[in-house]
mmCIF file of C-alpha atoms in Angstrom:
data_model
loop_
_atom_site.group_PDB
_atom_site.id
_atom_site.type_symbol
_atom_site.label_atom_id
_atom_site.label_comp_id
_atom_site.label_asym_id
_atom_site.label_seq_id
_atom_site.Cartn_x
_atom_site.Cartn_y
_atom_site.Cartn_z
ATOM 1 C CA MET Y 122 0.000 0.000 0.000
ATOM 2 C CA LYS Y 123 2.829 2.385 0.899
ATOM 3 C CA LYS Y 124 4.553 1.620 -2.404
ATOM 4 C CA ILE Y 125 1.367 2.490 -4.306
ATOM 5 C CA LEU Y 126 1.067 5.835 -2.469
ATOM 6 C CA VAL Y 127 4.701 6.701 -3.217
ATOM 7 C CA ILE Y 128 4.220 5.914 -6.902
ATOM 8 C CA LEU Y 129 1.045 8.042 -7.061
ATOM 9 C CA MET Y 130 2.788 10.984 -5.376
ATOM 10 C CA PHE Y 131 5.710 10.705 -7.802
ATOM 11 C CA LEU Y 132 3.406 10.715 -10.820
ATOM 12 C CA THR Y 133 1.457 13.682 -9.462
ATOM 13 C CA LEU Y 134 4.580 15.754 -8.836
ATOM 14 C CA SER Y 135 5.992 14.836 -12.238
ATOM 15 C CA GLY Y 136 2.789 15.986 -13.918
ATOM 16 C CA CYS Y 137 2.789 19.269 -12.029
ATOM 17 C CA SER Y 138 6.405 20.070 -12.858
ATOM 18 C CA ARG Y 139 5.882 19.781 -16.608
ATOM 19 C CA HIS Y 140 4.955 23.119 -18.180
ATOM 20 C CA LYS Y 141 1.904 22.751 -20.375
ATOM 21 C CA THR Y 142 1.396 24.804 -23.493
ATOM 22 C CA ALA Y 143 -1.793 26.760 -24.070
ATOM 23 C CA GLU Y 144 -2.803 24.263 -26.727
ATOM 24 C CA GLU Y 145 -2.370 21.296 -24.340
ATOM 25 C CA ASP Y 146 -4.476 23.018 -21.716
ATOM 26 C CA GLY Y 147 -7.176 23.647 -24.298
ATOM 27 C CA GLY Y 148 -6.607 27.375 -23.954
ATOM 28 C CA LEU Y 149 -5.574 30.112 -26.374
ATOM 29 C CA ARG Y 150 -2.185 31.648 -26.964
ATOM 30 C CA ASN Y 151 -1.787 35.039 -25.314
ATOM 31 C CA LEU Y 152 -0.149 37.935 -27.120
ATOM 32 C CA ILE Y 153 0.786 40.740 -24.733
ATOM 33 C CA VAL Y 154 0.801 44.171 -26.371
ATOM 34 C CA TYR Y 155 1.909 47.372 -24.634
ATOM 35 C CA CYS Y 156 0.520 50.657 -25.896
ATOM 36 C CA ALA Y 157 0.250 54.271 -24.760
ATOM 37 C CA GLU Y 158 -2.834 56.055 -26.002
ATOM 38 C CA PRO Y 159 -4.442 59.362 -24.967
ATOM 39 C CA PHE Y 160 -8.057 59.077 -23.854
ATOM 40 C CA ILE Y 161 -9.383 60.592 -27.069
ATOM 41 C CA SER Y 162 -8.181 57.597 -29.110
ATOM 42 C CA GLU Y 163 -8.068 54.659 -26.689
ATOM 43 C CA GLU Y 164 -10.895 52.910 -28.607
ATOM 44 C CA LEU Y 165 -8.296 51.975 -31.216
ATOM 45 C CA TRP Y 166 -7.215 49.078 -28.993
ATOM 46 C CA ALA Y 167 -10.694 47.961 -27.904
ATOM 47 C CA ASP Y 168 -11.459 45.088 -30.295
ATOM 48 C CA PHE Y 169 -9.147 42.500 -31.866
ATOM 49 C CA SER Y 170 -11.768 39.768 -32.254
ATOM 50 C CA TYR Y 171 -11.101 39.427 -35.996
ATOM 51 C CA PHE Y 172 -7.366 38.929 -35.480
ATOM 52 C CA GLU Y 173 -7.953 36.619 -32.513
ATOM 53 C CA ALA Y 174 -10.391 34.415 -34.457
ATOM 54 C CA ARG Y 175 -8.028 34.113 -37.410
ATOM 55 C CA ASN Y 176 -5.023 33.265 -35.255
ATOM 56 C CA ASP Y 177 -6.597 31.296 -32.393
ATOM 57 C CA CYS Y 178 -5.233 33.632 -29.737
ATOM 58 C CA GLN Y 179 -6.080 36.304 -27.218
ATOM 59 C CA VAL Y 180 -4.631 39.799 -27.497
ATOM 60 C CA GLN Y 181 -3.973 41.307 -24.091
ATOM 61 C CA ILE Y 182 -3.638 45.077 -24.317
ATOM 62 C CA ARG Y 183 -1.772 46.796 -21.495
ATOM 63 C CA LYS Y 184 -2.177 50.569 -21.538
ATOM 64 C CA PHE Y 185 0.193 53.256 -20.307
ATOM 65 C CA THR Y 186 -0.023 57.023 -20.062
ATOM 66 C CA ASP Y 187 2.760 57.846 -22.519
ATOM 67 C CA ALA Y 188 5.327 56.140 -24.719
ATOM 68 C CA GLY Y 189 7.959 57.582 -22.388
ATOM 69 C CA GLU Y 190 6.546 55.480 -19.554
ATOM 70 C CA ILE Y 191 6.919 52.316 -21.645
ATOM 71 C CA ILE Y 192 10.532 53.187 -22.445
ATOM 72 C CA GLY Y 193 11.153 53.714 -18.735
ATOM 73 C CA LEU Y 194 9.909 50.159 -18.103
ATOM 74 C CA LEU Y 195 12.118 48.835 -20.881
ATOM 75 C CA ARG Y 196 15.130 50.425 -19.180
ATOM 76 C CA THR Y 197 14.354 49.189 -15.689
ATOM 77 C CA GLU Y 198 12.982 45.706 -16.413
ATOM 78 C CA GLY Y 199 14.925 44.726 -19.527
ATOM 79 C CA ASP Y 200 14.439 41.115 -20.651
ATOM 80 C CA SER Y 201 12.122 40.427 -17.718
ATOM 81 C CA LEU Y 202 9.434 42.688 -19.176
ATOM 82 C CA GLN Y 203 6.387 40.562 -19.992
ATOM 83 C CA ALA Y 204 5.540 41.886 -23.452
ATOM 84 C CA ASP Y 205 5.519 40.538 -27.002
ATOM 85 C CA VAL Y 206 4.813 43.707 -29.000
ATOM 86 C CA ILE Y 207 5.441 47.342 -28.089
ATOM 87 C CA CYS Y 208 3.238 49.918 -29.848
ATOM 88 C CA SER Y 209 2.730 53.705 -29.691
ATOM 89 C CA ILE Y 210 6.432 54.597 -29.958
ATOM 90 C CA PRO Y 211 6.773 57.840 -31.957
ATOM 91 C CA GLY Y 212 9.765 58.457 -34.155
ATOM 92 C CA SER Y 213 10.980 61.057 -31.669
ATOM 93 C CA LEU Y 214 11.574 58.331 -29.029
ATOM 94 C CA ILE Y 215 12.768 55.471 -31.231
ATOM 95 C CA GLU Y 216 16.465 56.028 -30.534
ATOM 96 C CA GLU Y 217 15.864 55.872 -26.791
ATOM 97 C CA ALA Y 218 13.922 52.649 -27.246
ATOM 98 C CA LEU Y 219 16.609 51.120 -29.472
ATOM 99 C CA ALA Y 220 19.266 51.909 -26.874
ATOM 100 C CA THR Y 221 17.741 49.178 -24.674
ATOM 101 C CA ARG Y 222 18.690 46.520 -27.279
ATOM 102 C CA LEU Y 223 15.509 44.589 -26.534
ATOM 103 C CA PHE Y 224 13.927 44.420 -29.992
ATOM 104 C CA GLN Y 225 13.849 42.030 -32.917
ATOM 105 C CA LYS Y 226 14.330 43.238 -36.494
ATOM 106 C CA THR Y 227 11.105 42.747 -38.405
ATOM 107 C CA GLU Y 228 10.411 42.642 -42.115
ATOM 108 C CA VAL Y 229 6.702 42.610 -42.935
ATOM 109 C CA GLU Y 230 5.029 41.824 -46.239
ATOM 110 C CA ASN Y 231 2.693 44.807 -45.917
ATOM 111 C CA ARG Y 232 5.682 47.144 -46.023
ATOM 112 C CA LYS Y 233 5.109 47.358 -49.775
ATOM 113 C CA TYR Y 234 2.051 49.508 -49.002
ATOM 114 C CA VAL Y 235 3.986 52.031 -46.872
ATOM 115 C CA ASN Y 236 6.093 54.876 -48.221
ATOM 116 C CA ASP Y 237 9.733 54.436 -47.150
ATOM 117 C CA LYS Y 238 9.925 58.024 -45.869
ATOM 118 C CA PHE Y 239 7.516 57.115 -43.066
ATOM 119 C CA TYR Y 240 10.124 54.692 -41.708
ATOM 120 C CA PHE Y 241 12.142 56.777 -39.263
ATOM 121 C CA ASP Y 242 13.964 53.601 -38.205
ATOM 122 C CA LYS Y 243 15.860 52.524 -41.305
ATOM 123 C CA GLU Y 244 17.055 49.344 -39.577
ATOM 124 C CA SER Y 245 13.501 47.897 -39.476
ATOM 125 C CA TYR Y 246 13.141 47.297 -35.760
ATOM 126 C CA PHE Y 247 10.181 49.710 -35.632
ATOM 127 C CA ILE Y 248 7.313 49.483 -38.120
ATOM 128 C CA PRO Y 249 5.111 52.584 -38.710
ATOM 129 C CA TYR Y 250 1.326 52.256 -38.605
ATOM 130 C CA ALA Y 251 -0.051 55.796 -37.992
ATOM 131 C CA LEU Y 252 0.870 59.269 -39.202
ATOM 132 C CA SER Y 253 0.191 62.901 -38.338
ATOM 133 C CA TYR Y 254 1.841 66.319 -38.155
ATOM 134 C CA LEU Y 255 2.747 68.631 -35.314
ATOM 135 C CA CYS Y 256 0.543 71.648 -34.700
ATOM 136 C CA LEU Y 257 -0.171 74.149 -31.946
ATOM 137 C CA ALA Y 258 -3.642 73.454 -30.548
ATOM 138 C CA TYR Y 259 -5.504 76.370 -29.007
ATOM 139 C CA ASP Y 260 -8.782 77.034 -27.237
ATOM 140 C CA SER Y 261 -10.693 79.544 -29.358
ATOM 141 C CA ARG Y 262 -12.897 80.427 -26.378
ATOM 142 C CA HIS Y 263 -9.876 82.138 -24.839
ATOM 143 C CA ILE Y 264 -7.709 82.849 -27.879
ATOM 144 C CA LYS Y 265 -9.179 84.595 -30.918
ATOM 145 C CA LYS Y 266 -5.883 85.101 -32.756
ATOM 146 C CA PRO Y 267 -3.355 82.381 -31.962
ATOM 147 C CA PRO Y 268 0.400 82.850 -32.391
ATOM 148 C CA LEU Y 269 1.268 82.149 -35.998
ATOM 149 C CA ASN Y 270 5.007 81.580 -35.631
ATOM 150 C CA LEU Y 271 7.617 80.679 -33.047
ATOM 151 C CA GLY Y 272 8.645 84.315 -32.683
ATOM 152 C CA GLU Y 273 5.146 85.289 -31.565
ATOM 153 C CA LEU Y 274 5.062 82.303 -29.209
ATOM 154 C CA GLN Y 275 7.905 83.912 -27.242
ATOM 155 C CA ASP Y 276 5.948 87.142 -26.713
ATOM 156 C CA ASN Y 277 4.903 88.050 -23.161
ATOM 157 C CA HIS Y 278 1.314 88.154 -24.400
ATOM 158 C CA TRP Y 279 1.295 84.345 -24.052
ATOM 159 C CA ALA Y 280 2.652 84.287 -20.507
ATOM 160 C CA GLU Y 281 1.493 81.191 -18.587
ATOM 161 C CA THR Y 282 -0.738 79.919 -21.394
ATOM 162 C CA ILE Y 283 1.301 76.958 -22.713
ATOM 163 C CA ILE Y 284 0.879 73.416 -21.457
ATOM 164 C CA MET Y 285 4.023 71.596 -22.591
ATOM 165 C CA PRO Y 286 4.260 67.801 -22.549
ATOM 166 C CA ASP Y 287 7.728 67.305 -21.096
ATOM 167 C CA PRO Y 288 10.247 67.300 -23.996
ATOM 168 C CA VAL Y 289 12.469 64.886 -22.083
ATOM 169 C CA LYS Y 290 9.800 62.378 -20.998
ATOM 170 C CA THR Y 291 7.077 62.467 -23.668
ATOM 171 C CA GLY Y 292 6.837 61.702 -27.363
ATOM 172 C CA THR Y 293 4.933 64.871 -28.308
ATOM 173 C CA GLY Y 294 7.238 67.092 -26.284
ATOM 174 C CA ARG Y 295 10.281 65.422 -27.814
ATOM 175 C CA ALA Y 296 8.803 65.904 -31.294
ATOM 176 C CA PHE Y 297 8.534 69.627 -30.552
ATOM 177 C CA LEU Y 298 12.193 69.605 -29.462
ATOM 178 C CA HIS Y 299 13.230 67.856 -32.697
ATOM 179 C CA PHE Y 300 11.225 70.382 -34.700
ATOM 180 C CA SER Y 301 12.980 73.264 -32.950
ATOM 181 C CA VAL Y 302 16.402 71.747 -33.711
ATOM 182 C CA ALA Y 303 15.444 71.130 -37.341
ATOM 183 C CA ARG Y 304 14.328 74.743 -37.629
ATOM 184 C CA PHE Y 305 17.083 76.569 -35.695
ATOM 185 C CA GLY Y 306 20.018 74.173 -35.597
ATOM 186 C CA LYS Y 307 21.783 72.384 -32.758
ATOM 187 C CA ASN Y 308 22.821 75.662 -31.125
ATOM 188 C CA GLY Y 309 20.026 78.057 -32.031
ATOM 189 C CA PHE Y 310 17.175 75.957 -30.672
ATOM 190 C CA ARG Y 311 18.171 76.893 -27.101
ATOM 191 C CA TYR Y 312 17.232 80.517 -27.713
ATOM 192 C CA LEU Y 313 13.725 79.474 -28.757
ATOM 193 C CA TRP Y 314 13.238 77.439 -25.564
ATOM 194 C CA ASP Y 315 14.706 80.244 -23.485
ATOM 195 C CA GLY Y 316 12.115 82.548 -25.051
ATOM 196 C CA ILE Y 317 9.086 80.343 -24.575
ATOM 197 C CA GLN Y 318 9.858 78.855 -21.172
ATOM 198 C CA LYS Y 319 8.450 81.901 -19.377
ATOM 199 C CA ASN Y 320 5.162 81.264 -21.167
ATOM 200 C CA ILE Y 321 4.982 77.618 -20.099
ATOM 201 C CA LEU Y 322 2.342 77.229 -17.418
ATOM 202 C CA LEU Y 323 2.693 73.459 -16.942
ATOM 203 C CA ARG Y 324 5.108 70.692 -17.955
ATOM 204 C CA THR Y 325 3.300 67.360 -17.840
ATOM 205 C CA ASP Y 326 4.658 63.807 -17.652
ATOM 206 C CA SER Y 327 2.338 62.604 -20.422
ATOM 207 C CA PHE Y 328 0.531 64.079 -23.407
ATOM 208 C CA ASP Y 329 -2.694 62.568 -22.076
ATOM 209 C CA ASP Y 330 -2.423 64.486 -18.807
ATOM 210 C CA GLY Y 331 -1.483 67.665 -20.644
ATOM 211 C CA TYR Y 332 -4.404 67.392 -23.059
ATOM 212 C CA ARG Y 333 -6.895 66.679 -20.289
ATOM 213 C CA ARG Y 334 -5.734 69.787 -18.474
ATOM 214 C CA PHE Y 335 -5.850 71.764 -21.715
ATOM 215 C CA LEU Y 336 -9.480 70.726 -22.247
ATOM 216 C CA ALA Y 337 -10.177 71.606 -18.602
ATOM 217 C CA GLU Y 338 -9.050 75.149 -19.540
ATOM 218 C CA GLU Y 339 -6.027 75.194 -17.257
ATOM 219 C CA GLY Y 340 -4.025 76.476 -20.222
ATOM 220 C CA SER Y 341 -4.873 77.695 -23.721
ATOM 221 C CA LEU Y 342 -2.048 76.345 -25.929
ATOM 222 C CA ILE Y 343 -0.491 72.888 -26.307
ATOM 223 C CA PRO Y 344 1.598 71.095 -28.956
ATOM 224 C CA ALA Y 345 -0.568 68.379 -30.500
ATOM 225 C CA MET Y 346 -1.282 66.592 -33.787
ATOM 226 C CA ILE Y 347 -3.283 68.396 -36.444
ATOM 227 C CA THR Y 348 -5.427 65.321 -37.148
ATOM 228 C CA GLN Y 349 -6.620 65.210 -33.531
ATOM 229 C CA MET Y 350 -8.688 68.322 -34.175
ATOM 230 C CA ARG Y 351 -11.189 66.044 -35.986
ATOM 231 C CA TYR Y 352 -11.994 64.422 -32.650
ATOM 232 C CA HIS Y 353 -13.627 67.581 -31.356
ATOM 233 C CA ASN Y 354 -15.624 68.249 -34.508
ATOM 234 C CA GLN Y 355 -16.987 64.702 -34.675
ATOM 235 C CA ASN Y 356 -17.468 63.972 -30.978
ATOM 236 C CA ASN Y 357 -18.353 67.323 -29.443
ATOM 237 C CA GLY Y 358 -20.061 68.891 -32.432
ATOM 238 C CA ASN Y 359 -18.043 72.094 -32.164
ATOM 239 C CA ASN Y 360 -14.778 73.556 -33.324
ATOM 240 C CA ARG Y 361 -13.777 75.358 -30.128
ATOM 241 C CA ILE Y 362 -10.516 73.412 -30.077
ATOM 242 C CA ARG Y 363 -8.486 74.250 -33.167
ATOM 243 C CA GLY Y 364 -4.975 73.726 -34.456
ATOM 244 C CA VAL Y 365 -2.569 75.942 -36.349
ATOM 245 C CA ILE Y 366 0.478 74.947 -38.391
ATOM 246 C CA LEU Y 367 3.127 77.524 -37.577
ATOM 247 C CA GLN Y 368 4.745 79.563 -40.322
ATOM 248 C CA GLU Y 369 8.057 77.775 -39.714
ATOM 249 C CA GLY Y 370 6.365 74.544 -40.759
ATOM 250 C CA THR Y 371 5.574 71.295 -39.019
ATOM 251 C CA ALA Y 372 7.142 67.932 -38.205
ATOM 252 C CA ARG Y 373 6.007 64.485 -39.218
ATOM 253 C CA ILE Y 374 4.837 62.363 -36.287
ATOM 254 C CA VAL Y 375 4.745 58.626 -36.949
ATOM 255 C CA GLU Y 376 3.782 55.959 -34.419
ATOM 256 C CA ASN Y 377 5.482 52.588 -34.581
ATOM 257 C CA ALA Y 378 5.369 49.017 -33.326
ATOM 258 C CA ALA Y 379 8.218 46.620 -32.552
ATOM 259 C CA ILE Y 380 8.595 42.987 -31.483
ATOM 260 C CA MET Y 381 10.433 42.129 -28.279
ATOM 261 C CA ALA Y 382 13.442 39.914 -28.986
ATOM 262 C CA ASN Y 383 12.663 37.670 -26.011
ATOM 263 C CA SER Y 384 9.029 37.078 -27.008
ATOM 264 C CA SER Y 385 8.038 33.411 -27.056
ATOM 265 C CA GLN Y 386 5.398 34.296 -29.670
ATOM 266 C CA GLN Y 387 7.597 35.584 -32.480
ATOM 267 C CA ILE Y 388 5.431 34.256 -35.333
ATOM 268 C CA LEU Y 389 2.198 35.488 -33.773
ATOM 269 C CA ALA Y 390 3.787 38.842 -32.914
ATOM 270 C CA LYS Y 391 4.845 39.298 -36.528
ATOM 271 C CA LYS Y 392 1.318 38.503 -37.679
ATOM 272 C CA PHE Y 393 0.039 41.170 -35.282
ATOM 273 C CA VAL Y 394 2.409 43.810 -36.675
ATOM 274 C CA GLU Y 395 1.317 42.793 -40.180
ATOM 275 C CA TYR Y 396 -2.289 43.284 -39.039
ATOM 276 C CA LEU Y 397 -1.545 46.836 -37.915
ATOM 277 C CA LEU Y 398 -0.885 47.614 -41.597
ATOM 278 C CA ASP Y 399 -3.895 45.635 -42.816
ATOM 279 C CA LYS Y 400 -6.833 47.492 -44.395
ATOM 280 C CA ASP Y 401 -9.140 46.803 -41.447
ATOM 281 C CA PHE Y 402 -6.841 48.273 -38.806
ATOM 282 C CA GLN Y 403 -5.689 51.123 -41.043
ATOM 283 C CA ARG Y 404 -9.271 52.329 -41.407
ATOM 284 C CA ARG Y 405 -9.531 52.253 -37.620
ATOM 285 C CA VAL Y 406 -6.421 54.464 -37.385
ATOM 286 C CA TRP Y 407 -8.338 57.162 -39.250
ATOM 287 C CA ASN Y 408 -11.698 56.635 -37.525
ATOM 288 C CA LYS Y 409 -10.587 55.850 -33.961
ATOM 289 C CA LYS Y 410 -7.048 57.151 -33.522
ATOM 290 C CA TRP Y 411 -7.524 60.465 -35.332
ATOM 291 C CA MET Y 412 -4.326 59.992 -37.307
ATOM 292 C CA TYR Y 413 -3.641 59.293 -40.973
ATOM 293 C CA PRO Y 414 -3.205 55.670 -42.026
ATOM 294 C CA VAL Y 415 0.137 54.783 -43.619
ATOM 295 C CA ASN Y 416 -1.169 52.088 -45.961
ATOM 296 C CA LYS Y 417 -1.256 53.909 -49.310
ATOM 297 C CA LEU Y 418 -4.301 51.902 -50.485
ATOM 298 C CA ILE Y 419 -6.372 53.176 -47.542
ATOM 299 C CA VAL Y 420 -4.948 56.686 -47.882
ATOM 300 C CA THR Y 421 -6.266 56.696 -51.455
ATOM 301 C CA GLU Y 422 -9.562 55.061 -50.479
ATOM 302 C CA LEU Y 423 -10.213 57.786 -47.886
ATOM 303 C CA GLY Y 424 -9.119 60.601 -50.208
ATOM 304 C CA LEU Y 425 -6.253 61.749 -47.967
ATOM 305 C CA ASN Y 426 -3.394 62.008 -50.460
ATOM 306 C CA GLU Y 427 -3.661 65.774 -50.951
ATOM 307 C CA ASP Y 428 -3.814 66.477 -47.220
ATOM 308 C CA ILE Y 429 -0.716 64.409 -46.523
ATOM 309 C CA ALA Y 430 1.150 65.922 -49.481
ATOM 310 C CA MET Y 431 0.343 69.441 -48.219
ATOM 311 C CA TYR Y 432 1.740 68.738 -44.732
ATOM 312 C CA GLU Y 433 4.727 66.873 -46.148
ATOM 313 C CA GLY Y 434 5.591 70.006 -48.101
ATOM 314 C CA LYS Y 435 5.726 71.977 -44.827
ATOM 315 C CA SER Y 436 7.573 69.367 -42.766
ATOM 316 C CA ARG Y 437 11.006 69.750 -41.246
ATOM 317 C CA ASN Y 438 12.044 66.289 -40.134
ATOM 318 C CA MET Y 439 15.064 64.884 -38.346
ATOM 319 C CA MET Y 440 17.064 61.979 -39.740
ATOM 320 C CA GLN Y 441 17.711 58.948 -37.550
ATOM 321 C CA THR Y 442 21.477 59.255 -37.989
ATOM 322 C CA GLN Y 443 21.478 62.851 -36.751
ATOM 323 C CA VAL Y 444 19.280 62.066 -33.758
ATOM 324 C CA ARG Y 445 21.516 59.128 -32.823
ATOM 325 C CA ARG Y 446 24.618 61.295 -33.080
ATOM 326 C CA GLU Y 447 23.425 64.511 -31.419
ATOM 327 C CA GLU Y 448 20.281 64.023 -29.303
ATOM 328 C CA GLU Y 449 22.099 63.463 -26.006
ATOM 329 C CA LEU Y 450 23.727 66.886 -26.417
ATOM 330 C CA TRP Y 451 20.376 68.531 -27.299
ATOM 331 C CA LEU Y 452 18.831 67.158 -24.119
ATOM 332 C CA LYS Y 453 21.700 68.425 -21.976
ATOM 333 C CA LYS Y 454 21.378 71.905 -23.480
ATOM 334 C CA LEU Y 455 17.603 71.820 -23.086
ATOM 335 C CA ASN Y 456 17.817 70.847 -19.418
ATOM 336 C CA ARG Y 457 20.244 73.684 -18.721
ATOM 337 C CA THR Y 458 17.882 76.106 -20.472
ATOM 338 C CA LEU Y 459 14.709 74.955 -18.718
ATOM 339 C CA ASP Y 460 16.414 74.845 -15.302
ATOM 340 C CA LYS Y 461 17.282 78.547 -15.415
#
């Protein structure tokens, strides 16, 4: 009898120690996706039932306040971070993300539908899926004539009106920094920030927090994306919140996805990134994210070619090689300027 009990215990322990796959348990594969989305466009990540049904999986979306927060986790947790795909990384923060060395190069078939210029990362770690352009959003209830150029933005008339997503911590703030360097050079941009810092009412740790406070009328100006102005027209039925492209131009803002190198779901993760460029999801980018799609077939279908061409003609964009070479110095100069 004792021998039988020992044998049963051994078999039970052996069965428990063996790691079962999702398929063996009769469950579904889980794909863990990190994203950072402001409240106005969080519906983008609400439904992946079509993808899940096609690939016999469950997509688990984990939301954060800003892409900068995700990069902070990448730095602190490294390979132990439980994620398969990282989304919502703007071009302005790609070099910081790449510095963690946690990503897998990815070549996707749907790349043939995306213009090469929308790839900030020429090494193909990060795949673009959404596009917009930098603007200065303003509240027309409080501002009848917004500043039209960066010179006017430095005027005392705009004292304590600007809500600035932190240019060190946030994607939108960093995009504004890149734009200022592209416009004034690696030395001249400091004088712009020195001029506008007295007009900055708040520096926020996320664009989401900044935009919420902007809509709560704590400030009247905030860097944003020109396509986000559609949200107010279509959801609030008014055009109180408006955006202006400054006379100095704009900057292209592209959001990207990348696959974690330590993901145990490499094939499924690649299929997910492919899906982000699929027609179904690309239409959702326009209708739910308030950004332009990057798939040229959907751009044409929605009649957006002229809009994108107009903003492209006004864009001043940084190259990846220059950002990699010089950004650390820009940030040091910026911190010295803002700490005055």
